[in-house]
mmCIF file of N, CA, C and O in Angstrom:
data_model
loop_
_atom_site.group_PDB
_atom_site.id
_atom_site.type_symbol
_atom_site.label_atom_id
_atom_site.label_comp_id
_atom_site.label_asym_id
_atom_site.label_seq_id
_atom_site.Cartn_x
_atom_site.Cartn_y
_atom_site.Cartn_z
ATOM 1 N N UNK K 1 110.606 106.942 105.505
ATOM 2 C CA UNK K 1 110.162 107.062 104.133
ATOM 3 C C UNK K 1 108.683 106.679 104.006
ATOM 4 O O UNK K 1 107.926 107.366 103.353
ATOM 5 N N UNK K 2 108.310 105.586 104.641
ATOM 6 C CA UNK K 2 106.919 105.143 104.587
ATOM 7 C C UNK K 2 106.005 106.143 105.300
ATOM 8 O O UNK K 2 104.912 106.438 104.818
ATOM 9 N N UNK K 3 106.467 106.664 106.429
ATOM 10 C CA UNK K 3 105.692 107.660 107.161
ATOM 11 C C UNK K 3 105.527 108.924 106.324
ATOM 12 O O UNK K 3 104.442 109.512 106.272
ATOM 13 N N UNK K 4 106.587 109.340 105.653
ATOM 14 C CA UNK K 4 106.540 110.522 104.794
ATOM 15 C C UNK K 4 105.517 110.338 103.679
ATOM 16 O O UNK K 4 104.717 111.244 103.393
ATOM 17 N N UNK K 5 105.519 109.183 103.048
ATOM 18 C CA UNK K 5 104.555 108.918 101.967
ATOM 19 C C UNK K 5 103.126 108.905 102.491
ATOM 20 O O UNK K 5 102.211 109.384 101.814
ATOM 21 N N UNK K 6 102.929 108.367 103.689
ATOM 22 C CA UNK K 6 101.592 108.373 104.294
ATOM 23 C C UNK K 6 101.126 109.802 104.561
ATOM 24 O O UNK K 6 99.964 110.133 104.340
ATOM 25 N N UNK K 7 102.039 110.645 105.025
ATOM 26 C CA UNK K 7 101.689 112.038 105.289
ATOM 27 C C UNK K 7 101.364 112.784 104.001
ATOM 28 O O UNK K 7 100.419 113.574 103.954
ATOM 29 N N UNK K 8 102.124 112.538 102.956
ATOM 30 C CA UNK K 8 101.851 113.166 101.659
ATOM 31 C C UNK K 8 100.501 112.709 101.122
ATOM 32 O O UNK K 8 99.707 113.515 100.623
ATOM 33 N N UNK K 9 100.221 111.428 101.229
ATOM 34 C CA UNK K 9 98.937 110.890 100.775
ATOM 35 C C UNK K 9 97.783 111.493 101.561
ATOM 36 O O UNK K 9 96.749 111.856 100.982
ATOM 37 N N UNK K 10 97.964 111.630 102.869
ATOM 38 C CA UNK K 10 96.930 112.230 103.715
ATOM 39 C C UNK K 10 96.667 113.678 103.299
ATOM 40 O O UNK K 10 95.518 114.095 103.181
ATOM 41 N N UNK K 11 97.726 114.437 103.057
ATOM 42 C CA UNK K 11 97.576 115.820 102.605
ATOM 43 C C UNK K 11 96.869 115.869 101.251
ATOM 44 O O UNK K 11 95.968 116.686 101.036
ATOM 45 N N UNK K 12 97.263 114.993 100.353
ATOM 46 C CA UNK K 12 96.662 114.929 99.018
ATOM 47 C C UNK K 12 95.150 114.669 99.111
ATOM 48 O O UNK K 12 94.350 115.348 98.475
ATOM 49 N N UNK K 13 94.778 113.716 99.944
ATOM 50 C CA UNK K 13 93.360 113.377 100.113
ATOM 51 C C UNK K 13 92.597 114.562 100.708
ATOM 52 O O UNK K 13 91.485 114.884 100.264
ATOM 53 N N UNK K 14 93.191 115.241 101.677
ATOM 54 C CA UNK K 14 92.527 116.394 102.291
ATOM 55 C C UNK K 14 92.341 117.525 101.288
ATOM 56 O O UNK K 14 91.293 118.176 101.261
ATOM 57 N N UNK K 15 93.344 117.763 100.464
ATOM 58 C CA UNK K 15 93.240 118.811 99.441
ATOM 59 C C UNK K 15 92.141 118.462 98.433
ATOM 60 O O UNK K 15 91.341 119.320 98.056
ATOM 61 N N UNK K 16 92.080 117.210 98.015
ATOM 62 C CA UNK K 16 91.032 116.794 97.071
ATOM 63 C C UNK K 16 89.643 116.920 97.678
ATOM 64 O O UNK K 16 88.704 117.370 97.013
ATOM 65 N N UNK K 17 89.493 116.523 98.940
ATOM 66 C CA UNK K 17 88.188 116.646 99.608
ATOM 67 C C UNK K 17 87.758 118.103 99.709
ATOM 68 O O UNK K 17 86.611 118.453 99.405
ATOM 69 N N UNK K 18 88.682 118.958 100.133
ATOM 70 C CA UNK K 18 88.365 120.379 100.258
ATOM 71 C C UNK K 18 87.995 120.972 98.905
ATOM 72 O O UNK K 18 87.019 121.721 98.796
ATOM 73 N N UNK K 19 88.738 120.620 97.873
ATOM 74 C CA UNK K 19 88.428 121.162 96.546
ATOM 75 C C UNK K 19 87.074 120.666 96.052
ATOM 76 O O UNK K 19 86.335 121.426 95.420
ATOM 77 N N UNK K 20 86.725 119.429 96.342
ATOM 78 C CA UNK K 20 85.417 118.902 95.931
ATOM 79 C C UNK K 20 84.286 119.639 96.643
ATOM 80 O O UNK K 20 83.279 120.009 96.017
ATOM 81 N N UNK K 21 84.458 119.875 97.926
ATOM 82 C CA UNK K 21 83.434 120.601 98.694
ATOM 83 C C UNK K 21 83.286 122.022 98.172
ATOM 84 O O UNK K 21 82.174 122.498 97.926
ATOM 85 N N UNK K 22 84.407 122.712 97.985
ATOM 86 C CA UNK K 22 84.359 124.099 97.515
ATOM 87 C C UNK K 22 83.818 124.198 96.101
ATOM 88 O O UNK K 22 83.074 125.122 95.772
ATOM 89 N N UNK K 23 84.168 123.253 95.249
ATOM 90 C CA UNK K 23 83.644 123.248 93.880
ATOM 91 C C UNK K 23 82.133 123.081 93.893
ATOM 92 O O UNK K 23 81.412 123.809 93.205
ATOM 93 N N UNK K 24 81.650 122.152 94.695
ATOM 94 C CA UNK K 24 80.202 121.913 94.784
ATOM 95 C C UNK K 24 79.477 123.161 95.274
ATOM 96 O O UNK K 24 78.472 123.574 94.690
ATOM 97 N N UNK K 25 80.000 123.789 96.318
ATOM 98 C CA UNK K 25 79.370 124.996 96.854
ATOM 99 C C UNK K 25 79.370 126.129 95.826
ATOM 100 O O UNK K 25 78.373 126.838 95.679
ATOM 101 N N UNK K 26 80.462 126.289 95.126
ATOM 102 C CA UNK K 26 80.573 127.365 94.147
ATOM 103 C C UNK K 26 79.641 127.156 92.962
ATOM 104 O O UNK K 26 78.931 128.079 92.547
ATOM 105 N N UNK K 27 79.601 125.950 92.438
ATOM 106 C CA UNK K 27 78.735 125.660 91.297
ATOM 107 C C UNK K 27 77.263 125.824 91.692
ATOM 108 O O UNK K 27 76.475 126.392 90.938
ATOM 109 N N UNK K 28 76.907 125.379 92.889
ATOM 110 C CA UNK K 28 75.521 125.534 93.345
ATOM 111 C C UNK K 28 75.180 126.999 93.581
ATOM 112 O O UNK K 28 74.083 127.445 93.234
ATOM 113 N N UNK K 29 76.098 127.763 94.160
ATOM 114 C CA UNK K 29 75.839 129.178 94.426
ATOM 115 C C UNK K 29 75.667 129.973 93.136
ATOM 116 O O UNK K 29 74.858 130.900 93.082
ATOM 117 N N UNK K 30 76.413 129.603 92.104
ATOM 118 C CA UNK K 30 76.308 130.296 90.826
ATOM 119 C C UNK K 30 75.191 129.746 89.942
ATOM 120 O O UNK K 30 74.956 130.258 88.847
ATOM 121 N N UNK K 31 74.534 128.692 90.433
ATOM 122 C CA UNK K 31 73.423 128.052 89.715
ATOM 123 C C UNK K 31 73.830 127.586 88.317
ATOM 124 O O UNK K 31 73.094 127.760 87.343
ATOM 125 N N UNK K 32 75.019 127.013 88.236
ATOM 126 C CA UNK K 32 75.497 126.428 86.987
ATOM 127 C C UNK K 32 75.118 124.955 86.953
ATOM 128 O O UNK K 32 74.829 124.355 87.992
ATOM 129 N N UNK K 33 75.119 124.341 85.780
ATOM 130 C CA UNK K 33 74.758 122.914 85.670
ATOM 131 C C UNK K 33 75.694 122.037 86.514
ATOM 132 O O UNK K 33 76.884 122.311 86.652
ATOM 133 N N UNK K 34 75.130 120.987 87.061
ATOM 134 C CA UNK K 34 75.875 120.104 87.966
ATOM 135 C C UNK K 34 77.038 119.398 87.268
ATOM 136 O O UNK K 34 78.030 119.075 87.912
ATOM 137 N N UNK K 35 76.937 119.178 85.959
ATOM 138 C CA UNK K 35 78.014 118.473 85.257
ATOM 139 C C UNK K 35 79.317 119.277 85.265
ATOM 140 O O UNK K 35 80.392 118.729 85.049
ATOM 141 N N UNK K 36 79.214 120.581 85.527
ATOM 142 C CA UNK K 36 80.423 121.396 85.621
ATOM 143 C C UNK K 36 81.299 120.963 86.790
ATOM 144 O O UNK K 36 82.519 121.070 86.724
ATOM 145 N N UNK K 37 80.665 120.498 87.868
ATOM 146 C CA UNK K 37 81.436 120.073 89.042
ATOM 147 C C UNK K 37 82.452 119.011 88.653
ATOM 148 O O UNK K 37 83.609 119.064 89.075
ATOM 149 N N UNK K 38 82.022 118.066 87.856
ATOM 150 C CA UNK K 38 82.911 116.984 87.439
ATOM 151 C C UNK K 38 84.072 117.517 86.598
ATOM 152 O O UNK K 38 85.227 117.125 86.808
ATOM 153 N N UNK K 39 83.767 118.410 85.673
ATOM 154 C CA UNK K 39 84.815 118.963 84.817
ATOM 155 C C UNK K 39 85.821 119.796 85.618
ATOM 156 O O UNK K 39 87.026 119.697 85.409
ATOM 157 N N UNK K 40 85.309 120.596 86.542
ATOM 158 C CA UNK K 40 86.188 121.422 87.376
ATOM 159 C C UNK K 40 87.047 120.528 88.258
ATOM 160 O O UNK K 40 88.253 120.754 88.406
ATOM 161 N N UNK K 41 86.450 119.492 88.814
ATOM 162 C CA UNK K 41 87.209 118.593 89.673
ATOM 163 C C UNK K 41 88.275 117.834 88.879
ATOM 164 O O UNK K 41 89.389 117.640 89.367
ATOM 165 N N UNK K 42 87.953 117.441 87.662
ATOM 166 C CA UNK K 42 88.953 116.784 86.805
ATOM 167 C C UNK K 42 90.120 117.716 86.526
ATOM 168 O O UNK K 42 91.285 117.305 86.570
ATOM 169 N N UNK K 43 89.815 118.972 86.234
ATOM 170 C CA UNK K 43 90.872 119.945 85.985
ATOM 171 C C UNK K 43 91.714 120.156 87.239
ATOM 172 O O UNK K 43 92.945 120.160 87.181
ATOM 173 N N UNK K 44 91.059 120.314 88.382
ATOM 174 C CA UNK K 44 91.785 120.510 89.634
ATOM 175 C C UNK K 44 92.674 119.301 89.931
ATOM 176 O O UNK K 44 93.832 119.455 90.329
ATOM 177 N N UNK K 45 92.150 118.116 89.711
ATOM 178 C CA UNK K 45 92.911 116.883 89.929
ATOM 179 C C UNK K 45 94.133 116.836 89.000
ATOM 180 O O UNK K 45 95.226 116.460 89.419
ATOM 181 N N UNK K 46 93.948 117.239 87.763
ATOM 182 C CA UNK K 46 95.071 117.294 86.820
ATOM 183 C C UNK K 46 96.131 118.278 87.317
ATOM 184 O O UNK K 46 97.325 117.986 87.282
ATOM 185 N N UNK K 47 95.685 119.437 87.762
ATOM 186 C CA UNK K 47 96.633 120.426 88.266
ATOM 187 C C UNK K 47 97.402 119.889 89.463
ATOM 188 O O UNK K 47 98.613 120.094 89.576
ATOM 189 N N UNK K 48 96.706 119.205 90.347
ATOM 190 C CA UNK K 48 97.353 118.662 91.536
ATOM 191 C C UNK K 48 98.360 117.576 91.174
ATOM 192 O O UNK K 48 99.418 117.475 91.794
ATOM 193 N N UNK K 49 98.063 116.782 90.144
ATOM 194 C CA UNK K 49 98.976 115.716 89.717
ATOM 195 C C UNK K 49 100.127 116.228 88.857
ATOM 196 O O UNK K 49 101.274 115.852 89.066
ATOM 197 N N UNK K 50 99.802 117.059 87.879
ATOM 198 C CA UNK K 50 100.760 117.405 86.832
ATOM 199 C C UNK K 50 101.350 118.810 86.930
ATOM 200 O O UNK K 50 102.415 119.056 86.378
ATOM 201 N N UNK K 51 100.660 119.724 87.547
ATOM 202 C CA UNK K 51 101.092 121.133 87.563
ATOM 203 C C UNK K 51 101.188 121.651 88.990
ATOM 204 O O UNK K 51 100.636 122.699 89.341
ATOM 205 N N UNK K 52 101.914 120.939 89.831
ATOM 206 C CA UNK K 52 101.953 121.276 91.258
ATOM 207 C C UNK K 52 102.512 122.672 91.524
ATOM 208 O O UNK K 52 102.179 123.274 92.548
ATOM 209 N N UNK K 53 103.318 123.192 90.620
ATOM 210 C CA UNK K 53 103.878 124.531 90.822
ATOM 211 C C UNK K 53 102.791 125.603 90.920
ATOM 212 O O UNK K 53 103.008 126.652 91.527
ATOM 213 N N UNK K 54 101.632 125.338 90.347
ATOM 214 C CA UNK K 54 100.525 126.294 90.406
ATOM 215 C C UNK K 54 100.038 126.490 91.840
ATOM 216 O O UNK K 54 99.538 127.552 92.193
ATOM 217 N N UNK K 55 100.233 125.498 92.688
ATOM 218 C CA UNK K 55 99.734 125.558 94.057
ATOM 219 C C UNK K 55 100.627 126.386 94.980
ATOM 220 O O UNK K 55 100.208 126.732 96.083
ATOM 221 N N UNK K 56 101.828 126.703 94.548
ATOM 222 C CA UNK K 56 102.737 127.464 95.403
ATOM 223 C C UNK K 56 102.229 128.888 95.568
ATOM 224 O O UNK K 56 101.918 129.574 94.595
ATOM 225 N N UNK K 57 102.109 129.326 96.814
ATOM 226 C CA UNK K 57 101.681 130.689 97.169
ATOM 227 C C UNK K 57 100.277 131.034 96.671
ATOM 228 O O UNK K 57 99.994 132.191 96.378
ATOM 229 N N UNK K 58 99.425 130.033 96.542
ATOM 230 C CA UNK K 58 98.032 130.276 96.156
ATOM 231 C C UNK K 58 97.114 129.495 97.076
ATOM 232 O O UNK K 58 97.430 128.398 97.506
ATOM 233 N N UNK K 59 95.969 130.076 97.353
ATOM 234 C CA UNK K 59 94.969 129.402 98.176
ATOM 235 C C UNK K 59 94.190 128.429 97.297
ATOM 236 O O UNK K 59 93.975 128.686 96.101
ATOM 237 N N UNK K 60 93.771 127.339 97.878
ATOM 238 C CA UNK K 60 93.020 126.321 97.123
ATOM 239 C C UNK K 60 91.753 126.916 96.521
ATOM 240 O O UNK K 60 91.386 126.600 95.392
ATOM 241 N N UNK K 61 91.095 127.801 97.258
ATOM 242 C CA UNK K 61 89.873 128.421 96.731
ATOM 243 C C UNK K 61 90.157 129.216 95.451
ATOM 244 O O UNK K 61 89.336 129.247 94.549
ATOM 245 N N UNK K 62 91.312 129.850 95.391
ATOM 246 C CA UNK K 62 91.682 130.599 94.189
ATOM 247 C C UNK K 62 91.841 129.658 92.998
ATOM 248 O O UNK K 62 91.388 129.958 91.889
ATOM 249 N N UNK K 63 92.446 128.518 93.235
ATOM 250 C CA UNK K 63 92.643 127.547 92.153
ATOM 251 C C UNK K 63 91.309 126.944 91.721
ATOM 252 O O UNK K 63 91.063 126.755 90.527
ATOM 253 N N UNK K 64 90.423 126.696 92.679
ATOM 254 C CA UNK K 64 89.083 126.181 92.347
ATOM 255 C C UNK K 64 88.323 127.215 91.517
ATOM 256 O O UNK K 64 87.711 126.876 90.494
ATOM 257 N N UNK K 65 88.374 128.466 91.926
ATOM 258 C CA UNK K 65 87.670 129.521 91.202
ATOM 259 C C UNK K 65 88.221 129.689 89.786
ATOM 260 O O UNK K 65 87.461 129.791 88.822
ATOM 261 N N UNK K 66 89.533 129.674 89.653
ATOM 262 C CA UNK K 66 90.150 129.788 88.325
ATOM 263 C C UNK K 66 89.838 128.572 87.461
ATOM 264 O O UNK K 66 89.651 128.694 86.245
ATOM 265 N N UNK K 67 89.762 127.399 88.077
ATOM 266 C CA UNK K 67 89.396 126.185 87.340
ATOM 267 C C UNK K 67 87.968 126.289 86.815
ATOM 268 O O UNK K 67 87.688 125.944 85.667
ATOM 269 N N UNK K 68 87.061 126.773 87.659
ATOM 270 C CA UNK K 68 85.676 126.954 87.229
ATOM 271 C C UNK K 68 85.610 127.962 86.083
ATOM 272 O O UNK K 68 84.917 127.733 85.093
ATOM 273 N N UNK K 69 86.331 129.054 86.207
ATOM 274 C CA UNK K 69 86.344 130.064 85.148
ATOM 275 C C UNK K 69 86.860 129.466 83.839
ATOM 276 O O UNK K 69 86.272 129.672 82.774
ATOM 277 N N UNK K 70 87.944 128.700 83.925
ATOM 278 C CA UNK K 70 88.507 128.087 82.733
ATOM 279 C C UNK K 70 87.564 127.106 82.076
ATOM 280 O O UNK K 70 87.407 127.094 80.852
ATOM 281 N N UNK K 71 86.908 126.295 82.870
ATOM 282 C CA UNK K 71 85.943 125.324 82.326
ATOM 283 C C UNK K 71 84.777 126.057 81.672
ATOM 284 O O UNK K 71 84.329 125.685 80.588
ATOM 285 N N UNK K 72 84.307 127.119 82.309
ATOM 286 C CA UNK K 72 83.193 127.887 81.729
ATOM 287 C C UNK K 72 83.605 128.574 80.429
ATOM 288 O O UNK K 72 82.796 128.690 79.510
ATOM 289 N N UNK K 73 84.846 129.025 80.341
ATOM 290 C CA UNK K 73 85.308 129.658 79.107
ATOM 291 C C UNK K 73 85.433 128.646 77.975
ATOM 292 O O UNK K 73 85.141 128.971 76.822
ATOM 293 N N UNK K 74 85.827 127.420 78.305
ATOM 294 C CA UNK K 74 85.941 126.378 77.277
ATOM 295 C C UNK K 74 84.555 125.933 76.834
ATOM 296 O O UNK K 74 84.312 125.729 75.650
ATOM 297 N N UNK K 75 83.645 125.791 77.779
ATOM 298 C CA UNK K 75 82.245 125.437 77.467
ATOM 299 C C UNK K 75 81.521 126.739 77.139
ATOM 300 O O UNK K 75 80.938 127.360 78.000
ATOM 301 N N UNK K 76 81.575 127.141 75.895
ATOM 302 C CA UNK K 76 81.097 128.475 75.507
ATOM 303 C C UNK K 76 79.615 128.680 75.735
ATOM 304 O O UNK K 76 79.139 129.814 75.711
ATOM 305 N N UNK K 77 78.852 127.626 75.996
ATOM 306 C CA UNK K 77 77.428 127.796 76.224
ATOM 307 C C UNK K 77 77.125 128.304 77.631
ATOM 308 O O UNK K 77 75.998 128.653 77.952
ATOM 309 N N UNK K 78 78.136 128.397 78.476
ATOM 310 C CA UNK K 78 77.964 128.892 79.838
ATOM 311 C C UNK K 78 78.694 130.211 79.961
ATOM 312 O O UNK K 78 79.900 130.275 79.741
ATOM 313 N N UNK K 79 77.971 131.255 80.296
ATOM 314 C CA UNK K 79 78.640 132.549 80.418
ATOM 315 C C UNK K 79 78.966 132.819 81.879
ATOM 316 O O UNK K 79 78.186 132.515 82.767
ATOM 317 N N UNK K 80 80.141 133.354 82.083
ATOM 318 C CA UNK K 80 80.563 133.755 83.427
ATOM 319 C C UNK K 80 81.409 134.993 83.265
ATOM 320 O O UNK K 80 82.162 135.128 82.306
ATOM 321 N N UNK K 81 81.234 135.930 84.160
ATOM 322 C CA UNK K 81 82.038 137.145 84.092
ATOM 323 C C UNK K 81 82.490 137.519 85.497
ATOM 324 O O UNK K 81 81.811 137.237 86.476
ATOM 325 N N UNK K 82 83.613 138.161 85.549
ATOM 326 C CA UNK K 82 84.172 138.638 86.802
ATOM 327 C C UNK K 82 84.101 140.151 86.766
ATOM 328 O O UNK K 82 84.608 140.788 85.848
ATOM 329 N N UNK K 83 83.451 140.729 87.758
ATOM 330 C CA UNK K 83 83.321 142.205 87.802
ATOM 331 C C UNK K 83 84.233 142.764 88.850
ATOM 332 O O UNK K 83 84.407 142.310 89.890
#
């Protein structure tokens, strides 16, 4: 049981690290304000804690991208479009 919890925690930490790296790269590549990184990461963290079903059959990059899109749509002063 203790080993299982350690493995889950390790996976959780790795997923958070990867999402933070990908969020930073994406926000910088799109030249959006740096404060968006924090908002996107908060949303991703919420999804990982509260909405784990969203992660089933989806790549982490897809969830990061959708999180960024959602944050940009809520912050109406930032325009983003998908072509």
